[in-house]
Tab-separated table of C-alpha atoms in Angstrom:
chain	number	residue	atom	x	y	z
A	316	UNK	CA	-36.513	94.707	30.586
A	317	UNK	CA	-34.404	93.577	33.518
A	318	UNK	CA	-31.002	95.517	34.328
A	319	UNK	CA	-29.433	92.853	36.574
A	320	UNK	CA	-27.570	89.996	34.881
A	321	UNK	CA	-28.695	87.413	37.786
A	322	UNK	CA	-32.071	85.305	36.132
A	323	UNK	CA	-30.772	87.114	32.875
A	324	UNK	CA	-27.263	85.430	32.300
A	325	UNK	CA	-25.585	81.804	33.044
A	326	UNK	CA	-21.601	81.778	32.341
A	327	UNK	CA	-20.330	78.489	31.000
A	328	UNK	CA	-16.741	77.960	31.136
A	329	UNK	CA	-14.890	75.680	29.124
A	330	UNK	CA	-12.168	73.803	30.801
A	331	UNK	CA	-9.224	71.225	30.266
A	332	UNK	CA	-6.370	70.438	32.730
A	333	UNK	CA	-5.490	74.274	33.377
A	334	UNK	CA	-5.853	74.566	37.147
A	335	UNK	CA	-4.170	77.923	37.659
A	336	UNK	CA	-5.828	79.592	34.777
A	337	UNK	CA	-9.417	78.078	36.107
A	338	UNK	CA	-9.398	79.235	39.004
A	339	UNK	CA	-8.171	82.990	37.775
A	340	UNK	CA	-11.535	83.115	35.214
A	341	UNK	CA	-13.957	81.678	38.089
A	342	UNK	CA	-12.276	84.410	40.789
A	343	UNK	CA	-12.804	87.062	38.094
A	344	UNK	CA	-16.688	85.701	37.525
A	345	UNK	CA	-17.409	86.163	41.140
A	346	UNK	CA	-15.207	89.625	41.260
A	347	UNK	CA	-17.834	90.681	38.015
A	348	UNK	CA	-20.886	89.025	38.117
A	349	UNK	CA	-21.548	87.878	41.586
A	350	UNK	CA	-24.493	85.488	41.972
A	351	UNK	CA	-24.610	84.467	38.220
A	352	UNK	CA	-25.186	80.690	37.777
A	353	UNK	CA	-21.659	79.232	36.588
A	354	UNK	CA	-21.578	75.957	34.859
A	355	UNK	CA	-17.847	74.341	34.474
A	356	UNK	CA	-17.747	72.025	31.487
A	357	UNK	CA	-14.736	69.736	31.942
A	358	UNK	CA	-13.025	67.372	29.689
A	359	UNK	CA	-12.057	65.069	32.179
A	360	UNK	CA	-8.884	66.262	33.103
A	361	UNK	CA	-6.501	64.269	35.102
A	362	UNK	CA	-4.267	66.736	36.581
A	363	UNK	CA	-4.236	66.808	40.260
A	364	UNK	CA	-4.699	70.014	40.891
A	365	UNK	CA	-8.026	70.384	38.483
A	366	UNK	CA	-9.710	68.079	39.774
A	367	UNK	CA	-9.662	69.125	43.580
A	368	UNK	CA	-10.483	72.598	42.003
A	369	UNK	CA	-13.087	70.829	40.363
A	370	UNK	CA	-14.398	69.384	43.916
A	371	UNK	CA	-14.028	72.733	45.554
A	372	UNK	CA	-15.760	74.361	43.120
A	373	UNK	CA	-18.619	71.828	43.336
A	374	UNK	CA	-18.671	72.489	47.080
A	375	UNK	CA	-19.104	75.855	46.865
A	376	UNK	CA	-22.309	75.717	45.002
A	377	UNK	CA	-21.214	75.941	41.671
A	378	UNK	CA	-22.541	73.114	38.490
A	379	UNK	CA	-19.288	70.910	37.467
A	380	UNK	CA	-20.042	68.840	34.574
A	381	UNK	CA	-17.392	66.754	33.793
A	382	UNK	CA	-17.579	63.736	30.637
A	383	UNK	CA	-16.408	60.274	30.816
A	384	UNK	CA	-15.175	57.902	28.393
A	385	UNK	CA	-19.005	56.457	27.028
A	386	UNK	CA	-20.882	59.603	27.605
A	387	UNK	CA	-22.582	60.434	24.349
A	388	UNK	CA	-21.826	64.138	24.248
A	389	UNK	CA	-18.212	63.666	25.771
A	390	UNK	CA	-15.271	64.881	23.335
A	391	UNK	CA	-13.917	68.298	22.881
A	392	UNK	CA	-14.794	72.157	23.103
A	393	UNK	CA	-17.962	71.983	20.967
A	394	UNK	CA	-19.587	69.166	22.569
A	395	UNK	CA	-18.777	70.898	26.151
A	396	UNK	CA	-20.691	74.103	24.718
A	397	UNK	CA	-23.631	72.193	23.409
A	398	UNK	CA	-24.374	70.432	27.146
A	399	UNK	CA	-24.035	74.148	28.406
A	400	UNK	CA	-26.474	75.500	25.613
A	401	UNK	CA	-28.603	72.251	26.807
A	402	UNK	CA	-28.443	73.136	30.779
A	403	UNK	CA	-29.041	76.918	30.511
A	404	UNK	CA	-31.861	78.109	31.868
A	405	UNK	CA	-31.653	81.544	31.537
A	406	UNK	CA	-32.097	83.692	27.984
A	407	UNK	CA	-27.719	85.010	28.235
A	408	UNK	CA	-25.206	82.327	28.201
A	409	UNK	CA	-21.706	83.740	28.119
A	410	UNK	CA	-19.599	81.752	26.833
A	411	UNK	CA	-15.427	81.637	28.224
A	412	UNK	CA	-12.820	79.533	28.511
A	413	UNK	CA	-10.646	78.959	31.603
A	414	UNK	CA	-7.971	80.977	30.074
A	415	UNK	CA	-9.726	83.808	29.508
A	416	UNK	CA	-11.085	86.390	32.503
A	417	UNK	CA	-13.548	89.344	33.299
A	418	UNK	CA	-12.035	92.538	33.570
A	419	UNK	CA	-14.530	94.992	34.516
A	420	UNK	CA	-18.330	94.559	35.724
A	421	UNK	CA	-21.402	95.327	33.716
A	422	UNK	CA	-23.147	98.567	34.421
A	423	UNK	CA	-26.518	99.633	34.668
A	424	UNK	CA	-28.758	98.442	32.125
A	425	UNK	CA	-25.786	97.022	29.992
A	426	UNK	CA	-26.820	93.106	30.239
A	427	UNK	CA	-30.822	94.346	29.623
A	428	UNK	CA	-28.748	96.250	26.224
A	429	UNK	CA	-27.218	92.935	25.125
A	430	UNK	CA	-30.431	91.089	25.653
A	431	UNK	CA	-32.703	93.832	23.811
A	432	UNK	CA	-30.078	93.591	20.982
A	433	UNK	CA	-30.242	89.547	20.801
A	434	UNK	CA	-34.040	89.515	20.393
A	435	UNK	CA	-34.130	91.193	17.282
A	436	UNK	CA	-34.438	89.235	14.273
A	437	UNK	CA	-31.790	87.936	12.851
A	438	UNK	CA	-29.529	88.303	15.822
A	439	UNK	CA	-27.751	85.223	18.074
A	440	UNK	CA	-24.467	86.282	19.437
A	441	UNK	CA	-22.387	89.270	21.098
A	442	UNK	CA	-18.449	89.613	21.598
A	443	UNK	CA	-18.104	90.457	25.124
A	444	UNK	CA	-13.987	90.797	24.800
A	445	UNK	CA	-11.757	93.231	23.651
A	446	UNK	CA	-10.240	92.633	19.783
A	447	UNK	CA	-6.658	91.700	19.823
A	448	UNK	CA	-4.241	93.964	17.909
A	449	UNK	CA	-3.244	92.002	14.652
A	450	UNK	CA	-7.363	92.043	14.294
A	451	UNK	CA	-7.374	95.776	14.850
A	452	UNK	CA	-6.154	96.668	11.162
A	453	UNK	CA	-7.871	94.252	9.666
A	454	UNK	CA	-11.190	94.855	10.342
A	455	UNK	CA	-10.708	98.723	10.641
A	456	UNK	CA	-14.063	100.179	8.918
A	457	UNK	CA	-16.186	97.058	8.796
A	458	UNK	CA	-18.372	97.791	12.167
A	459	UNK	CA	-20.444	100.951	12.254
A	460	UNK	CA	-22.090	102.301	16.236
A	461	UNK	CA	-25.098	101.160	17.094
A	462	UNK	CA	-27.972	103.946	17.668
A	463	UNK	CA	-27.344	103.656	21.195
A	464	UNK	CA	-23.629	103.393	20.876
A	465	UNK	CA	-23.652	100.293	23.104
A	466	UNK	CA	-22.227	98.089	19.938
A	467	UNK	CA	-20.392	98.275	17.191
A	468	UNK	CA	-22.150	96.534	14.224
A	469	UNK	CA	-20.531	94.529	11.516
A	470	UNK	CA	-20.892	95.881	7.833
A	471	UNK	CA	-21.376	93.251	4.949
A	472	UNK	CA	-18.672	91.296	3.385
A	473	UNK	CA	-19.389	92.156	0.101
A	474	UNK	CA	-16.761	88.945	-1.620
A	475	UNK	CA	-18.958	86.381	1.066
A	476	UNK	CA	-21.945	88.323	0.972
A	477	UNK	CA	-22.559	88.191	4.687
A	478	UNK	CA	-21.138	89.946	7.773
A	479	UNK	CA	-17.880	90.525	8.545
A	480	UNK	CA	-18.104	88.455	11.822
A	481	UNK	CA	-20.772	85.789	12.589
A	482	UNK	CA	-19.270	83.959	15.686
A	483	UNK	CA	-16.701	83.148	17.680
A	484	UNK	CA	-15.877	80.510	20.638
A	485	UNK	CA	-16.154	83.345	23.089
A	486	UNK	CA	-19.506	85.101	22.978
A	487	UNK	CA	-22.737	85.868	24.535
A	488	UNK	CA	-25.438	83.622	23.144
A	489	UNK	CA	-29.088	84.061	22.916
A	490	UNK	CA	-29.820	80.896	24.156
A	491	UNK	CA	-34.292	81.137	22.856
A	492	UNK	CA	-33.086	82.171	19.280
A	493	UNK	CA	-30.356	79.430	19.071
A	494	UNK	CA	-32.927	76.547	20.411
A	495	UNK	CA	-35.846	78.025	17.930
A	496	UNK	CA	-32.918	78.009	15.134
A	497	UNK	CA	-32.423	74.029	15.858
A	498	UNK	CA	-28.545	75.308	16.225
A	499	UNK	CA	-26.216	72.869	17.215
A	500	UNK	CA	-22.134	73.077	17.847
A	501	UNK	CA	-20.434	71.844	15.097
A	502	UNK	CA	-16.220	70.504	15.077
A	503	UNK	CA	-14.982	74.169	14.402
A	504	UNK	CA	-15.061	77.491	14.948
A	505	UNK	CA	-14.882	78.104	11.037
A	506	UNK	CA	-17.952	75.749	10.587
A	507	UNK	CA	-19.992	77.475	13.421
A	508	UNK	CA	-18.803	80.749	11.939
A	509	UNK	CA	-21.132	79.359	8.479
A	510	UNK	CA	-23.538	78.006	10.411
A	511	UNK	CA	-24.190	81.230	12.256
A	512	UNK	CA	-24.030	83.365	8.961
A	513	UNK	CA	-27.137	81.189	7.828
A	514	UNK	CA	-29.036	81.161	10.914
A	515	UNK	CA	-28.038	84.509	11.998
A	516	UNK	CA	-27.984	87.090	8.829
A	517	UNK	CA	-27.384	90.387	11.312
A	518	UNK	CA	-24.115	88.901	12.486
A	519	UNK	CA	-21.823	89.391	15.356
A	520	UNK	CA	-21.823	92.763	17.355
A	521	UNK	CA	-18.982	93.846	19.514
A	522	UNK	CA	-19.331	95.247	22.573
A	523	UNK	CA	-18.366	99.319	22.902
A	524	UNK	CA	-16.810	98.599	25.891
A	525	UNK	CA	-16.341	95.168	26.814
A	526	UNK	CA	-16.097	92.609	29.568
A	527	UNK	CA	-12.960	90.603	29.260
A	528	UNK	CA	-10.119	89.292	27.708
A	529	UNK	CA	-7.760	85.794	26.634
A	530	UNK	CA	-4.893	85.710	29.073
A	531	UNK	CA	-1.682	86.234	27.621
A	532	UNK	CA	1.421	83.853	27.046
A	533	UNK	CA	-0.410	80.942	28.101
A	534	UNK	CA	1.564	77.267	28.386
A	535	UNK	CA	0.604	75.284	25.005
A	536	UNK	CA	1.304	71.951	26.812
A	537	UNK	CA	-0.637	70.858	29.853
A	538	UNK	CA	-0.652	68.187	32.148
A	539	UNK	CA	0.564	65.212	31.050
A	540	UNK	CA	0.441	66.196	27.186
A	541	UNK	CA	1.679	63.912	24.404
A	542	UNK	CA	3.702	65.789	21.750
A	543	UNK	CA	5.793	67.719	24.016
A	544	UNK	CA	8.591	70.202	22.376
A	545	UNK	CA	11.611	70.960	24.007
A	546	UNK	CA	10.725	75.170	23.475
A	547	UNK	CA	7.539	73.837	25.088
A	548	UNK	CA	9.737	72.297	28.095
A	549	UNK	CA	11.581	75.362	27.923
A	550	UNK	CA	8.878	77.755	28.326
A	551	UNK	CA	7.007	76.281	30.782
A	552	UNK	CA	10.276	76.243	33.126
A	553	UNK	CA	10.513	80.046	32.541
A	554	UNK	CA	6.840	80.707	33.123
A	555	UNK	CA	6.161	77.845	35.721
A	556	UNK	CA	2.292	78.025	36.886
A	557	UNK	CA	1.961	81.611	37.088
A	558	UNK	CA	-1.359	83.178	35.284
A	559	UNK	CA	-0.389	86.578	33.435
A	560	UNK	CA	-3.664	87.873	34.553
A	561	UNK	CA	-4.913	91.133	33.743
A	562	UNK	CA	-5.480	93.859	36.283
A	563	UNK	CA	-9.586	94.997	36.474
A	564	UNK	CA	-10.064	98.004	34.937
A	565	UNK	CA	-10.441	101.400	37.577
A	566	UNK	CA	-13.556	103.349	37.786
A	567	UNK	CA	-11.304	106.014	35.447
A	568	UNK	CA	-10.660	103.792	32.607
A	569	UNK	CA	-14.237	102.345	32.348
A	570	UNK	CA	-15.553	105.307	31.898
A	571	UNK	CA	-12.667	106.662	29.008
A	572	UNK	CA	-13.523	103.386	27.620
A	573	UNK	CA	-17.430	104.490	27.405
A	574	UNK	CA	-16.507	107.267	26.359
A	575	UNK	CA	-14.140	107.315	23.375
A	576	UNK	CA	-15.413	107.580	20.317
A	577	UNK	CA	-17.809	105.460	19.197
A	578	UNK	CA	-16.226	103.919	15.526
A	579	UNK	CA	-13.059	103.413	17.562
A	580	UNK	CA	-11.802	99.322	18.070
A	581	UNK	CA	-11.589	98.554	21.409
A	582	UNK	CA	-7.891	97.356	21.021
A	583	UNK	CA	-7.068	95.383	24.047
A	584	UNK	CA	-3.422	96.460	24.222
A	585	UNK	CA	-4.711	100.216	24.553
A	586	UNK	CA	-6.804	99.083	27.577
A	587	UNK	CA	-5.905	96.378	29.221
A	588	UNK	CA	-2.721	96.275	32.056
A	589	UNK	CA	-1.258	92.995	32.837
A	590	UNK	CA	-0.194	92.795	36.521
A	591	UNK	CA	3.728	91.353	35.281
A	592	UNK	CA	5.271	93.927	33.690
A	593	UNK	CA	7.256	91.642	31.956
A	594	UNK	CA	4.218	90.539	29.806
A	595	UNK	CA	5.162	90.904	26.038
A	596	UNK	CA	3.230	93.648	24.086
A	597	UNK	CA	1.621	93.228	21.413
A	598	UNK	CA	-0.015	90.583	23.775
A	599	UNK	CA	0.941	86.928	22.520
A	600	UNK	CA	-0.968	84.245	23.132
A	601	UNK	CA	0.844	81.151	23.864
A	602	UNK	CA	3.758	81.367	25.840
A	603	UNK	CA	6.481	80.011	23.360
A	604	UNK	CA	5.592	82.931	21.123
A	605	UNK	CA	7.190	85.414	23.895
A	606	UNK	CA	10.261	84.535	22.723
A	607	UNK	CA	10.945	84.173	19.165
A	608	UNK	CA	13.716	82.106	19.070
A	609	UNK	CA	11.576	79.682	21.009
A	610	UNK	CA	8.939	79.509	18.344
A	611	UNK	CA	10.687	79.210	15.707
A	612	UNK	CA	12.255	76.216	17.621
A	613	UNK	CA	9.360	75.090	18.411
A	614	UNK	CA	7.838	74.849	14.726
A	615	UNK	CA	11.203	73.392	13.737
A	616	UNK	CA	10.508	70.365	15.859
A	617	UNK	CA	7.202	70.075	14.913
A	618	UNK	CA	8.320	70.518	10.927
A	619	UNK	CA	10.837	67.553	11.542
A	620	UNK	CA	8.221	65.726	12.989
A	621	UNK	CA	6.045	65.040	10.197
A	622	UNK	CA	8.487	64.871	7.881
A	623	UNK	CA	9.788	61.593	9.933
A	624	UNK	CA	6.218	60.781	10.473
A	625	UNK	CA	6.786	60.579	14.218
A	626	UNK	CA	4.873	62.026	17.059
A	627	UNK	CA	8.416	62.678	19.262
């Protein structure tokens, strides 16, 4: 079984008018898995700054994908990961979006792990990222080791009788099982999530000691959005275009991270070190919810809103 990720894995990132944030995930692809095919999925943004990122990317070797208005498959997240399930030609397609990143780089033998666990029956995805804290409690005692203790595996949902996690946006995909399953992306996460449960009965492992990570405090509104919010307007003055990007994890803490014990979460707040200081822990995910005065401002507007069945 092969123990390099190049011929083994494609990485397919999802992408919409976040320039900055793009070109963070790509630089932390090539930091992590150098010489793995990238495809860039783009839903043609119109910010300036994506697409000559776009173009240099393209340049450099890379496949950019982008739809336009006509294309059959153009529209949204799940019709982006369907072309990239379509285009892979390799058996690993990791999944991420441009405002997530790579922390650390696979070791020895860990991709040929991933891709011995994904050809057993029943299997079709792997969480390469660390679980965010509000999941940590809640789902404290539903994934047991793995025999090799590269995975944690999920337990059975006794009340849905199935896992306790099928899929999820970001994953590793076994791209032979998923074409032999006839899968195709549905309009939600929660609908793939079903879909996955039927075509996938051993659910979703985690990894022991993943990959990467969602960015933290990210802008809500991009370029040119409709539906602004003055919090929005707010926090994107505060934040301007700077990525809170997280710092790669040392030689040191890869190897505590191997080596904790093996029924313990990986938690990314116990982990992972954003280079800002100033970056709000627990980590928050959108960058009105670092303050909450903001988001609650925020969901005021929006509240008033549809009550006066405007847009704003």
């Amino acid at each position: 079984m092969p123990e390099e990720p190049r011929g083994v894995l494609t990485v397919a990132v999802m992408t919409y008018n976040r320039p900055a944030h793009l070109r963070n995930c790509l630089e932390s692809i090539a930091r992590h898995l150098p010489g793995v095919p990238v495809l860039v999925l783009d839903d043609r943004s119109d910010d300036p700054a994506q697409v000559a990122l776009l173009a240099e990317v393209a340049a450099a070797g890379e496949q950019v994908v982008t739809g336009k208005a006509g294309e059959e498959w153009h529209g949204g997240l799940y019709a982006n990961m369907q072309k990239a399930l379509d285009l892979c030609q390799t058996p690993l397609l990791l999944y991420l979006q441009d405002d997530t990143q790579l922390v650390r780089s696979p070791g020895t033998g860990e991709v040929a792990a991933v891709l011995g666990l994904l050809e057993q029956p029943g299997a079709g995805f792997v969480s390469p990222f660390f679980v965010k804290a509000r999941k940590g409690f809640q789902w404290r005692g539903r994934f047991a080791p793995s025999a090799d203790g590269q995975f944690l595996l999920p337990g059975i949902n006794a009340r849905k009788g199935r896992r306790h996690l099928s899929y999820s946006d970001i994953c590793i995909a076994h791209v032979p099982s998923l074409r032999a399953a006839g899968w195709t992306f549905v309009g939600s996460e929660g609908a793939n999530s079903g879909q996955a449960a039927r075509l996938f009965p051993a659910g979703m492992a985690l990894m022991h000691a993943p990959w990467g990570f969602y960015c933290p405090e990210v802008p809500v509104f991009r370029y040119r959005s409709r539906g602004h919010t003055l919090a929005g307007r707010i926090a994107a003055r505060r934040a301007g275009d700077s990525v809170k990007r997280f710092r790669a994890l040392s030689p040191d803490r890869v190897a505590a991270l191997r080596n904790r014990s093996p029924g313990l979460l990986p938690l990314a707040e116990s982990w992972l070190e954003p280079e800002d200081p100033g970056v709000r822990r627990p980590f928050v995910y959108a960058d009105m919810q670092r303050s909450r005065w903001l988001w609650l401002l925020h969901k005021g507007e929006l509240a008033l809103r549809r009550l006066s069945g405007g847009s704003g």
